Short mmCIF file of C-alpha atoms and ligand atoms in Angstrom, two decimals:
data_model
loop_
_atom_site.label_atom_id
_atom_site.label_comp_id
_atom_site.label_asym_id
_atom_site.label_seq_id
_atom_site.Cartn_x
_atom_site.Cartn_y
_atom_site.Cartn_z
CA UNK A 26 -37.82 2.47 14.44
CA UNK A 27 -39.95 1.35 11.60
CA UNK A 28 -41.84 -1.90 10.81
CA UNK A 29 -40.14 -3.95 8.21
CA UNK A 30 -41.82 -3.52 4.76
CA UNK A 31 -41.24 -7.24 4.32
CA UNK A 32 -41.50 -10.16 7.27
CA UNK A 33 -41.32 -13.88 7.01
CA UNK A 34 -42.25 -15.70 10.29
CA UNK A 35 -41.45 -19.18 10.60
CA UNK A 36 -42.42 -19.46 6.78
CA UNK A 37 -42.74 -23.55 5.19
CA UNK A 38 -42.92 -23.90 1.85
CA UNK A 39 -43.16 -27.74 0.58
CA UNK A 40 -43.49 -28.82 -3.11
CA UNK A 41 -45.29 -32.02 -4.02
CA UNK A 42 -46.48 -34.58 -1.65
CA UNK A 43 -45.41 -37.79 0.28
CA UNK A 44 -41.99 -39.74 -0.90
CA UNK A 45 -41.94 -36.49 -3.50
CA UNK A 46 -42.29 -34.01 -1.34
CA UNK A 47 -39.43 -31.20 -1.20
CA UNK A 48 -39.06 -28.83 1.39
CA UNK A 49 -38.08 -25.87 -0.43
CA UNK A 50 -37.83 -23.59 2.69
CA UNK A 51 -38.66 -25.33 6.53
CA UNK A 52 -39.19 -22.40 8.59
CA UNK A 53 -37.44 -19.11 7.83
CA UNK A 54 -37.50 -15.89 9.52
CA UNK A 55 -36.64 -12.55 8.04
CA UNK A 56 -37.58 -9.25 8.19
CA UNK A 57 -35.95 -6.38 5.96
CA UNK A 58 -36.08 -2.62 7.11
CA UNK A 59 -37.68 0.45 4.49
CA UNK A 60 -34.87 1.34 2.62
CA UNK A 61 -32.88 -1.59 3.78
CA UNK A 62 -30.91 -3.26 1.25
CA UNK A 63 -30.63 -7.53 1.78
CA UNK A 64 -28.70 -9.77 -0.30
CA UNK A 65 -29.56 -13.59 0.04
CA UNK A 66 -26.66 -16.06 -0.51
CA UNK A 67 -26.87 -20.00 -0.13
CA UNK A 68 -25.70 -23.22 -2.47
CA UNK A 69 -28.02 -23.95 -5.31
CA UNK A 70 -31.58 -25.40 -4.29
CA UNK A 71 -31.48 -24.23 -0.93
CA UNK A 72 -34.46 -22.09 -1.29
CA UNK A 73 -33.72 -18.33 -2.41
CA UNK A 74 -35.63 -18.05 -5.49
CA UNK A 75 -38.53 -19.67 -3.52
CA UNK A 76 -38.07 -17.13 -0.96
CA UNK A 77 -38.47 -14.58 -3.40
CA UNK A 78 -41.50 -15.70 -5.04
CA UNK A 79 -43.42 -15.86 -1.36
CA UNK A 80 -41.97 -12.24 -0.73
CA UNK A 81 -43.36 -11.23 -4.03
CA UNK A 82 -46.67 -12.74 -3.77
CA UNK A 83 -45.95 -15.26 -6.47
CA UNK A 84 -46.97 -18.79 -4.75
CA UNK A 85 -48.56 -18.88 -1.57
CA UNK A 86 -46.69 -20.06 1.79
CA UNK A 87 -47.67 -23.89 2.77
CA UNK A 88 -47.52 -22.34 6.71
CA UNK A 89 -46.03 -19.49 8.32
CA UNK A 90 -46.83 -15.14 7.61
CA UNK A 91 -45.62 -13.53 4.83
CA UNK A 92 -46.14 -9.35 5.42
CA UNK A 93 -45.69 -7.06 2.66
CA UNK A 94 -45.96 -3.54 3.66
CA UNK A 95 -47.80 -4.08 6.38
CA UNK A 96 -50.00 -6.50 4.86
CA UNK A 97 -50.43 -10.43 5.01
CA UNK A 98 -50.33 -11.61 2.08
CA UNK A 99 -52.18 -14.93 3.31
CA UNK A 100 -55.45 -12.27 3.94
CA UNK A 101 -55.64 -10.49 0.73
CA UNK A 102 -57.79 -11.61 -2.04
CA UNK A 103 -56.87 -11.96 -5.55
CA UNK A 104 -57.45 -9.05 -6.88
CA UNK A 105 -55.66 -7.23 -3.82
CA UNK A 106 -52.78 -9.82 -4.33
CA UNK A 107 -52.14 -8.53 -7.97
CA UNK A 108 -52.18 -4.94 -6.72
CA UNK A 109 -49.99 -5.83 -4.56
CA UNK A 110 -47.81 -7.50 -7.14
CA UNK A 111 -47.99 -4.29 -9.78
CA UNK A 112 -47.51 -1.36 -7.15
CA UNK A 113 -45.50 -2.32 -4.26
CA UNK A 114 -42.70 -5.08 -5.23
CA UNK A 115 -40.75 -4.70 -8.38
CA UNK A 116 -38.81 -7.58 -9.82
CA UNK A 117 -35.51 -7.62 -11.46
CA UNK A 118 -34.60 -11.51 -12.81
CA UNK A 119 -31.53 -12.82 -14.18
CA UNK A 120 -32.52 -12.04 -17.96
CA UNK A 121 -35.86 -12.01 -20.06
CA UNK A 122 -36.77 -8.76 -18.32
CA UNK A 123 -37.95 -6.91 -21.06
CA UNK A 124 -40.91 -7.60 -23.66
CA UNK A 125 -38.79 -7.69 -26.97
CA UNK A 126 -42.00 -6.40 -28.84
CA UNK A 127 -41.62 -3.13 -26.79
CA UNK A 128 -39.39 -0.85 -27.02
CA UNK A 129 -36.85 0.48 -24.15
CA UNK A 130 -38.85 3.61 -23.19
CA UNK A 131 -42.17 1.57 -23.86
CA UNK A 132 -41.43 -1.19 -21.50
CA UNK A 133 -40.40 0.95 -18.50
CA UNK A 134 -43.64 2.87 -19.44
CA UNK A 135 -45.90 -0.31 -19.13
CA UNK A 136 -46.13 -0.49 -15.37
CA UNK A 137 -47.84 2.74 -15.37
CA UNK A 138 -50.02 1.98 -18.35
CA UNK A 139 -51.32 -0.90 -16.58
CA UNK A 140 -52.41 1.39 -13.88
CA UNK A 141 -54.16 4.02 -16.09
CA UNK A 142 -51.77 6.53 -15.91
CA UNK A 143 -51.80 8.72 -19.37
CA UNK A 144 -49.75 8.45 -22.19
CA UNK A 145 -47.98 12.17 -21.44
CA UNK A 146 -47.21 11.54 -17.87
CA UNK A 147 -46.53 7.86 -18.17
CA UNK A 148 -43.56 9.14 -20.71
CA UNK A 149 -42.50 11.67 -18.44
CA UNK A 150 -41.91 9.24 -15.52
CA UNK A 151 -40.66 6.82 -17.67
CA UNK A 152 -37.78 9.33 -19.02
CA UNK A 153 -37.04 10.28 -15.58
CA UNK A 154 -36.38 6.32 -14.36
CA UNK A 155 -34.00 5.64 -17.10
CA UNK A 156 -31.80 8.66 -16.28
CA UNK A 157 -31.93 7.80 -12.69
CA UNK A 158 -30.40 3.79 -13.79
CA UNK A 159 -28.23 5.98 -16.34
CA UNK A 160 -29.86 4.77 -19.70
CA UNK A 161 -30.59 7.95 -22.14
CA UNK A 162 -30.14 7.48 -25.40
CA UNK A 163 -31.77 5.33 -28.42
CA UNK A 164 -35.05 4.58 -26.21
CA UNK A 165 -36.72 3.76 -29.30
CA UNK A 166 -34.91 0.96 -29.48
CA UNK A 167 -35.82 -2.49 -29.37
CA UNK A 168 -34.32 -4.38 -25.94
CA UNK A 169 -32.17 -6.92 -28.53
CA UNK A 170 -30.34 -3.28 -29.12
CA UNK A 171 -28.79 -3.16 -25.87
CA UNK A 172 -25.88 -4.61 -24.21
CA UNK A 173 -27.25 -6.94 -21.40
CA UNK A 174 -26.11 -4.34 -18.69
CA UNK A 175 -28.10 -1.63 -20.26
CA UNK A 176 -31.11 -4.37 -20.87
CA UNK A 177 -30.60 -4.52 -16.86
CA UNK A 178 -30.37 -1.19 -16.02
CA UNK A 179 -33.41 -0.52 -18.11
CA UNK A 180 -34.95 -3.21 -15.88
CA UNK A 181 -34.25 -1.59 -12.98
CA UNK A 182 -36.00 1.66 -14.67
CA UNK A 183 -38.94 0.00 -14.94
CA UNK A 184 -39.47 -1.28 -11.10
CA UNK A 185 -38.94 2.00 -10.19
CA UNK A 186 -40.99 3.93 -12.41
CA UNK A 187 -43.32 3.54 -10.11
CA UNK A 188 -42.90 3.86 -6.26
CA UNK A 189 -41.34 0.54 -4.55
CA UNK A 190 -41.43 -0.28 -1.02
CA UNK A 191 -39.84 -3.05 -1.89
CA UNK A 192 -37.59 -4.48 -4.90
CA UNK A 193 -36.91 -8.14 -5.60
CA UNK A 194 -33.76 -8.93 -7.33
CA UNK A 195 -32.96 -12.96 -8.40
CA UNK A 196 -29.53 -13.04 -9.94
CA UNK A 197 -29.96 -9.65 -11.79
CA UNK A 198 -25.81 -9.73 -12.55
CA UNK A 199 -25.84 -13.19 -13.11
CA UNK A 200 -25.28 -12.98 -17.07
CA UNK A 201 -23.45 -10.11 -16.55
CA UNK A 202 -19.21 -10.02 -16.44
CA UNK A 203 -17.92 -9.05 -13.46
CA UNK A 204 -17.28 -5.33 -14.01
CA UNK A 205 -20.83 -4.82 -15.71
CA UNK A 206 -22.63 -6.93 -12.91
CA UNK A 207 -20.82 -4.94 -10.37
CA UNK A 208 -21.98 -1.56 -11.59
CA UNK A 209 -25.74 -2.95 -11.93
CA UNK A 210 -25.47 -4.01 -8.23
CA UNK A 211 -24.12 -0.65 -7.49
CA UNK A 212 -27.19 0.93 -9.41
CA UNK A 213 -29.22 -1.30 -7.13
CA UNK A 214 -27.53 0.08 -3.85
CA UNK A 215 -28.40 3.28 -4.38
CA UNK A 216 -32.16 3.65 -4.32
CA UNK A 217 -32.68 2.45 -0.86
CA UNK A 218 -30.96 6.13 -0.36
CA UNK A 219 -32.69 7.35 -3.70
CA UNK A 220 -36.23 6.39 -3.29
CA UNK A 221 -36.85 4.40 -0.13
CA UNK A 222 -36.80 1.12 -1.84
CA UNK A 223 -35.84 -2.03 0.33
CA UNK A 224 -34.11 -4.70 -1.84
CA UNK A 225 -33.70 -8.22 -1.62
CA UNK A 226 -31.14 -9.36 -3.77
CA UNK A 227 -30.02 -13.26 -4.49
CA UNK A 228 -26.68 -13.31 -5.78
CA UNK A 229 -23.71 -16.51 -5.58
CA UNK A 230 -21.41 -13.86 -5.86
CA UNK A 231 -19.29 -12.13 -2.86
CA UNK A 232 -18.68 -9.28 -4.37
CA UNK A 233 -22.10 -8.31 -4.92
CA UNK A 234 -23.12 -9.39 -1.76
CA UNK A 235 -21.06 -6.87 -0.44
CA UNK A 236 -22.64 -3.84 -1.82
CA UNK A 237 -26.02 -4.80 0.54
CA UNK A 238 -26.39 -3.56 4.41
CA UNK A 239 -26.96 -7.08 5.02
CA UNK A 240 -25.67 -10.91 3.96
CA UNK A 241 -28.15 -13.44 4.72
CA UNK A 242 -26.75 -16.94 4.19
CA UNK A 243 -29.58 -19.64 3.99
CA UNK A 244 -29.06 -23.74 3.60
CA UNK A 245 -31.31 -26.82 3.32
CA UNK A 246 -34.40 -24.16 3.43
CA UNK A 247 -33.61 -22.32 6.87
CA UNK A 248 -31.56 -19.00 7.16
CA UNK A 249 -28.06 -20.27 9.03
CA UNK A 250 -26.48 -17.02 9.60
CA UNK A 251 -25.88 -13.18 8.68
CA UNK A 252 -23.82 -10.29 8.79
CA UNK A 253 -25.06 -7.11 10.87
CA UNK A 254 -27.14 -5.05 9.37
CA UNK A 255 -25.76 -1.31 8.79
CA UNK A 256 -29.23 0.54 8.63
CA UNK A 257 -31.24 0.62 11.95
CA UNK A 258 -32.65 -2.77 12.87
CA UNK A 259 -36.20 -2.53 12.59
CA UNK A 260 -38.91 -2.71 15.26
CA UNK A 261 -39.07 -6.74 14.77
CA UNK A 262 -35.47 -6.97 14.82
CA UNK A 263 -33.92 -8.85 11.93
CA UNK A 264 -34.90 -12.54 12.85
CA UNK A 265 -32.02 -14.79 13.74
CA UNK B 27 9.50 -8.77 0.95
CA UNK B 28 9.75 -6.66 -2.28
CA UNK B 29 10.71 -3.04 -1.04
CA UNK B 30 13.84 -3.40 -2.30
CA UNK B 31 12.68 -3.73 -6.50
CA UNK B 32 9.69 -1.22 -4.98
CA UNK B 33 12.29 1.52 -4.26
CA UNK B 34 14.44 -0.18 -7.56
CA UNK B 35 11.70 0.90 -9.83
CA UNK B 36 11.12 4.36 -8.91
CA UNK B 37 15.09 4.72 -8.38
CA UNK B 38 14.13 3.86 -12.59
CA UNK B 39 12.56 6.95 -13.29
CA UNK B 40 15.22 8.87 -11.62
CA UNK B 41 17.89 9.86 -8.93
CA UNK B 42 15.74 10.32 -5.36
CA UNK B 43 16.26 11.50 -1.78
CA UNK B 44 15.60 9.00 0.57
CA UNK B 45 12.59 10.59 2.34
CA UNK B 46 11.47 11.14 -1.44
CA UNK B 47 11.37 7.28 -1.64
CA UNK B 48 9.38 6.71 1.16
CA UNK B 49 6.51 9.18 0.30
CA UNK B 50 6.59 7.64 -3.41
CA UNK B 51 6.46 3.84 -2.38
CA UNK B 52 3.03 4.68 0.15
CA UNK B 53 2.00 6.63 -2.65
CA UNK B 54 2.42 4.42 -5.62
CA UNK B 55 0.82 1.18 -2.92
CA UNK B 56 -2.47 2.95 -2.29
CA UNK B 57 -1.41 3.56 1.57
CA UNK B 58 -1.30 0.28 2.53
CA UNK B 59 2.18 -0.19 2.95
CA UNK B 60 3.65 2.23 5.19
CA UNK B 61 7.54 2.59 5.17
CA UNK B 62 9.23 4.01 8.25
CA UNK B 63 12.37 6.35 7.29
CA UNK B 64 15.04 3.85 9.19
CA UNK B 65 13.30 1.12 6.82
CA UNK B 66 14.18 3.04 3.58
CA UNK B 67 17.86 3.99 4.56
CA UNK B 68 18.38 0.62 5.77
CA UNK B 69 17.46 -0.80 2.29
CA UNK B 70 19.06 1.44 0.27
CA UNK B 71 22.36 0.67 2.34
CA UNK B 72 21.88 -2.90 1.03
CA UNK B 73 21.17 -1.69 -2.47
CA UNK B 74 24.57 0.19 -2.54
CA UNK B 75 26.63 -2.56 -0.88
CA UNK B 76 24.72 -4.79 -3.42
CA UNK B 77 25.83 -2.43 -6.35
CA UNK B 78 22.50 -2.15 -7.79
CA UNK B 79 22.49 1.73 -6.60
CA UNK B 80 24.65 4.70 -5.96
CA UNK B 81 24.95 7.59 -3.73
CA UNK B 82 25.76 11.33 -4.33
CA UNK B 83 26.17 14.50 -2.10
CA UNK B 84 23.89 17.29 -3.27
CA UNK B 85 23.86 20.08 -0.68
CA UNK B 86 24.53 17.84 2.15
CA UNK B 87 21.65 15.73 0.95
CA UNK B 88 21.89 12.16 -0.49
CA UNK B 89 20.75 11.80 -3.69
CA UNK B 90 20.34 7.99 -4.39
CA UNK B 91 20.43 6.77 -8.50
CA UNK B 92 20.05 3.33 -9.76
CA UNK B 93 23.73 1.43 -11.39
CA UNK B 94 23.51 -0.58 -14.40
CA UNK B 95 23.57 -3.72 -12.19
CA UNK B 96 20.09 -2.57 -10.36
CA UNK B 97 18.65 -1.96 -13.82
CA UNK B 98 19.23 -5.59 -14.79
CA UNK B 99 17.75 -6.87 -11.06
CA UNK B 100 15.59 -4.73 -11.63
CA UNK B 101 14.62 -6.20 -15.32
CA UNK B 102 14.91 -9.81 -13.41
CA UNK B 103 12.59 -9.06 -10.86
CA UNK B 104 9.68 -7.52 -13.79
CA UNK B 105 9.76 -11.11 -14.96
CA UNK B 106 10.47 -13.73 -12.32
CA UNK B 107 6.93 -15.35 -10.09
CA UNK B 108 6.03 -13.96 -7.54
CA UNK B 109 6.94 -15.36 -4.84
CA UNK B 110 4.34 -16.04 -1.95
CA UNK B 111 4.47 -18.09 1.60
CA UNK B 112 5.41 -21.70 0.86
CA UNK B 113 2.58 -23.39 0.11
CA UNK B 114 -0.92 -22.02 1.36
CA UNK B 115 -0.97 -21.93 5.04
CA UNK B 116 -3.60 -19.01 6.35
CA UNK B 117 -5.11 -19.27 9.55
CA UNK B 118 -8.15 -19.56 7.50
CA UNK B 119 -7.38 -23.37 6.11
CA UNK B 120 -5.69 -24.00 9.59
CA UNK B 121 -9.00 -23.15 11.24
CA UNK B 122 -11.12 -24.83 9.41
CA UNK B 123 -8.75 -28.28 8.84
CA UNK B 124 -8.68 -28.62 12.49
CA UNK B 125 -12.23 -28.05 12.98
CA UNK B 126 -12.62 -31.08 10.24
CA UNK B 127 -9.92 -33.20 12.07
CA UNK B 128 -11.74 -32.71 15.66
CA UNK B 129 -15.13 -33.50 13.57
CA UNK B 130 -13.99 -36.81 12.83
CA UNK B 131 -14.69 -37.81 16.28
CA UNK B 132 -17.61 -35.05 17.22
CA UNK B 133 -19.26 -35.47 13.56
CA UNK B 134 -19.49 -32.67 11.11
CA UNK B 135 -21.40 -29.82 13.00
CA UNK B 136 -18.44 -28.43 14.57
CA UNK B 137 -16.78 -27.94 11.58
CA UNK B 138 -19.97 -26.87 9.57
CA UNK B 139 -20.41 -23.98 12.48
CA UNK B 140 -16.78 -22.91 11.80
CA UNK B 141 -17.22 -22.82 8.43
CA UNK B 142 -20.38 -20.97 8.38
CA UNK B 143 -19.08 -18.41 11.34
CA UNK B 144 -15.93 -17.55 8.75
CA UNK B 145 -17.96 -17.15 6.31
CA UNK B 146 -20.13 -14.38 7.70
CA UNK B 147 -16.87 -13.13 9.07
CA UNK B 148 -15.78 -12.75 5.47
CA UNK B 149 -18.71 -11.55 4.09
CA UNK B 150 -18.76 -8.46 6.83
CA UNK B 151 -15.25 -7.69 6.16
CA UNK B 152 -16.06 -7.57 2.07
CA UNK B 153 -18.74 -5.46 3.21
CA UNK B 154 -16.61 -2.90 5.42
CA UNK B 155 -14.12 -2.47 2.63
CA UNK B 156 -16.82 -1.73 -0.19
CA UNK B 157 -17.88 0.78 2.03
CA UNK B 158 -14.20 2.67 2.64
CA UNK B 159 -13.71 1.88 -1.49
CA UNK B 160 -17.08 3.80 -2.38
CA UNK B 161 -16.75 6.55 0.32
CA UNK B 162 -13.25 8.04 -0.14
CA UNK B 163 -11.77 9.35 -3.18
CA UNK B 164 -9.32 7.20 -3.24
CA UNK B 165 -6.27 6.96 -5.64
CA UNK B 166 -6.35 4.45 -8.72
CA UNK B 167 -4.21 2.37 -6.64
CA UNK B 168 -5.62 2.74 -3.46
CA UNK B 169 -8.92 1.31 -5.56
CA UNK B 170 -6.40 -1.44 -6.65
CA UNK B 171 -5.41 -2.21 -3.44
CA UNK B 172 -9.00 -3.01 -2.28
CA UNK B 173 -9.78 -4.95 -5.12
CA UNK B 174 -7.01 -7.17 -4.77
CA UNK B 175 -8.61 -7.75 -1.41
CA UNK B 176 -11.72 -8.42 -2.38
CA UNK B 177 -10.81 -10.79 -4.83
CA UNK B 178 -8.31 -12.87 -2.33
CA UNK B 179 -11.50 -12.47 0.31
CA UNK B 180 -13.81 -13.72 -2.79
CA UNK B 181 -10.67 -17.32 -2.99
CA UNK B 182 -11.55 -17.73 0.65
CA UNK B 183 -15.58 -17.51 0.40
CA UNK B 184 -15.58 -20.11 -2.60
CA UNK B 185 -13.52 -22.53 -0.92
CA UNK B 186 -15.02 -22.28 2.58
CA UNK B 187 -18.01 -23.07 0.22
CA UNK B 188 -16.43 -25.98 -1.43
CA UNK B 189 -14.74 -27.06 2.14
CA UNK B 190 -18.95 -27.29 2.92
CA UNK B 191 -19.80 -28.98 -0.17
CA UNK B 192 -17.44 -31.82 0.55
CA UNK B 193 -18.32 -32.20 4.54
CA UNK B 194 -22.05 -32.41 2.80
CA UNK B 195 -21.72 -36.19 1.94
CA UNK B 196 -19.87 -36.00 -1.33
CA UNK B 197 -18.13 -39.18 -1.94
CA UNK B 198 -14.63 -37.41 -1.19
CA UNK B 199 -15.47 -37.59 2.58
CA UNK B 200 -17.28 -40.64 2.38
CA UNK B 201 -14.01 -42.30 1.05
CA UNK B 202 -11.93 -40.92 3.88
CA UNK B 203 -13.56 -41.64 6.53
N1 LIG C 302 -42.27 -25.36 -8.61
C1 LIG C 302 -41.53 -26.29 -7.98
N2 LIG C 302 -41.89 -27.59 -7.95
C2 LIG C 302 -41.16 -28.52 -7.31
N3 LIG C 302 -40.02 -28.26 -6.67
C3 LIG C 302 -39.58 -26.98 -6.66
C4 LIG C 302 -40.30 -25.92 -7.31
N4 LIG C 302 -39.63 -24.77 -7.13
C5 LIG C 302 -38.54 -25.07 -6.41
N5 LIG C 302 -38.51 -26.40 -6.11
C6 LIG C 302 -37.49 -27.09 -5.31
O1 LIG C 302 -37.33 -26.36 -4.11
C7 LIG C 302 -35.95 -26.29 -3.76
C8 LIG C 302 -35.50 -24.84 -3.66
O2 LIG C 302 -35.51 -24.28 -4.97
P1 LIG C 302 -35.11 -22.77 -5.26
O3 LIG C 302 -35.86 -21.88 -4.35
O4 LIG C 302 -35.27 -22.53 -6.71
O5 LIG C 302 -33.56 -22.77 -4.86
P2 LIG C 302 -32.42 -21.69 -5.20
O6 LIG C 302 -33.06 -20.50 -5.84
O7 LIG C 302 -31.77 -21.40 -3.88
O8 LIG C 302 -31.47 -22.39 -6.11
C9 LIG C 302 -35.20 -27.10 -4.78
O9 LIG C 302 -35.02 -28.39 -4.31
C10 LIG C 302 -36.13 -27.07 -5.97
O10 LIG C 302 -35.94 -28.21 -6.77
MG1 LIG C 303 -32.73 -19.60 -7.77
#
């Protein structure tokens, strides 16, 4: 049994105030198992990309817990916060990924620039995460150079170049046809058993759904159902 | 169904024994649909009475070849629709229309439960056979197979989805009711 490397209790997160106020999410509960991988599913609006951003440290819950890695994220300090943000949760969007300016190797390199690591290593690592998504050739390249399945991939490189307890995925096949979404998602499914990485994934489509342990289906802000989980169930339990 | 143009098309490459047939059809269907021996004989009986196929001793074995007639069915079949169950009538749409018709008295949560319940239902079912797809080395069109499945499951999730978009208010059920 493990604790979940992310947990949501009873999370509220409102947008504006009085006749404009939305309720983007009105109490949801989730927690996701190390190494589990989650996908999120729900009609447009109902709160997924919201969920993400509270997950990821991005905006700040109007009530309710948000633990990352054993931490709440309400109780860390700013600094802390953006630690949190450049070690332990790696994003993936939909597109604009990648710093154009950069160039493929460069960009997966910058996470571990940012924290100091040197230039030699830094490539090392970086060389190592694109052949684990698959990506080894023309890494001098320019991201406009690549097909937008290798842009992902090389995405994916760069929130793992460093360890990830957790990875945060909005729509990262959602540009993509089906065939070259489908084998991003599959990259995705494998480093829960890789590395360790959880993933939450948002996707509209089934058939990347169906590459996670888990469906969670969410409406009108609140989680309204889910499929059983095929990892272990961690200590929390996946809220229902 | 279509066994008879299944066992018409291999018949195509060549003359075939009976049990022959059999292991080809599972084979060339991914495994999904078994033939039992009786099933095959049975057939073929039709396809010679038909005329679209002909028998020969070799050995004491029958040897079973395609006529000139069961090449041109054969050709017919290649190009004609498929032909499916009359119009759409799953258990799926049955479930969730009556759901919708006992909602009209009991308002819409009964039917948004059922449609939310399939849905997850779905959803775990698209999961279980992405897991058999990845783990076995299956055949090309055993891999077929499941992606047909997927794809049909994938029909079902987007109108359960629409079928919840409509209960939602849309003018559509506003004008019915
Ligand atoms: N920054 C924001 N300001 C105001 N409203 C927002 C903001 N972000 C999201 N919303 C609203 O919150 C709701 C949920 O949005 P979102 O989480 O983006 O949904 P989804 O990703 O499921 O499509 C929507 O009604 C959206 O308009
Ligand atoms: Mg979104």
């Amino acid at each position: 049994m493990n604790d979940p490397v992310l947990e949501l209790v009873d999370v509220v997160k409102t947008f504006g105030k009085g006749s404009t106020e939305v309720r983007a999410l009105n109490g949801v509960d989730l927690a996701v198992s190390p190494a589990e991988f989650v996908a999120v599913m729900g009609p447009s609006g109902c709160g997924k990309s919201t969920l993400l951003h509270l997950a990821g440290g991005l905006e700040d819950v109007s009530s309710g817990r948000v633990r990352v890695a054993g931490r709440d994220i309400g109780d860390l300090d700013l600094a802390s916060r953006a630690a949190l943000r450049r070690t332990d949760v790696g994003y993936v969007f939909q597109r604009l990924n990648l710093l154009p300016s950069l160039t493929a190797l460069e960009n997966v390199a910058l996470p571990l620039k940012l924290e100091g690591v040197g230039r030699r290593e830094a490539s090392a690592r970086s060389l190592d995460a694109l052949a684990a998504v698959g990506v080894t050739e023309q890494l001098s390249r320019y991201p406009d150079d690549f097909s937008g399945g290798q842009q992902q991939r090389i995405a994916i490189a760069r929130a793992i170049v460093v360890e990830r307890a957790l990875i945060l995925a909005d729509e990262p096949s959602g540009a993509l046809d089906t065939m070259t979404g489908d084998s991003v998602i599959e990259l995705l499914s494998s480093l829960p058993g890789r590395f360790g990485t959880a993933i939450v994934l948002v996707t509209h489509e089934p058939r990347f759904a169906s590459w996670a342990d888990r469906v969670v289906f969410m409406r009108d802000g609140v989680v309204v159902d889910q499929t059983a989980s095929t990892v272990p169930v961690s200590a929390a339990g996946a809220a229902t | 169904m279509a066994v008879r143009e299944g066992l018409l098309a291999l018949l195509h490459e060549g003359p075939r024994h009976g049990y022959q047939l059999k292991t080809e059809f599972e084979a060339a269907t991914g495994g999904v649909w078994p033939l039992n021996v009786g099933q095959v004989y049975t057939t073929l009986d039709r396809l010679e009475r038909d005329g679209l196929v002909g028998v020969s001793d070799n050995e004491g074995q029958k040897v079973y070849s395609i006529t000139v007639d069961g090449v041109s069915a054969l050709g017919a079949w290649w190009e004609a629709a498929p032909v499916d169950e009359p119009p759409p009538r799953d258990e799926l749409m049955l479930k969730v229309l009556m759901a919708i018709e006992r909602s009209t008295e009991r308002g819409d949560a009964h039917a948004m439960s059922v449609i939310t319940h399939q849905r997850t239902v779905l959803h775990s079912m698209l999961q279980s056979k992405r897991r058999a797809r990845s783990v076995a080395t299956t055949s090309l069109a055993a891999r077929l197979v499941t992606d047909a499945l997927v794809v049909r499951a994938e029909a079902d999730l987007r109108w359960l989805d629409l079928c919840e978009a409509q209960l939602n208010g849309t003018p559509t059920r506003k004008a019915r009711s």
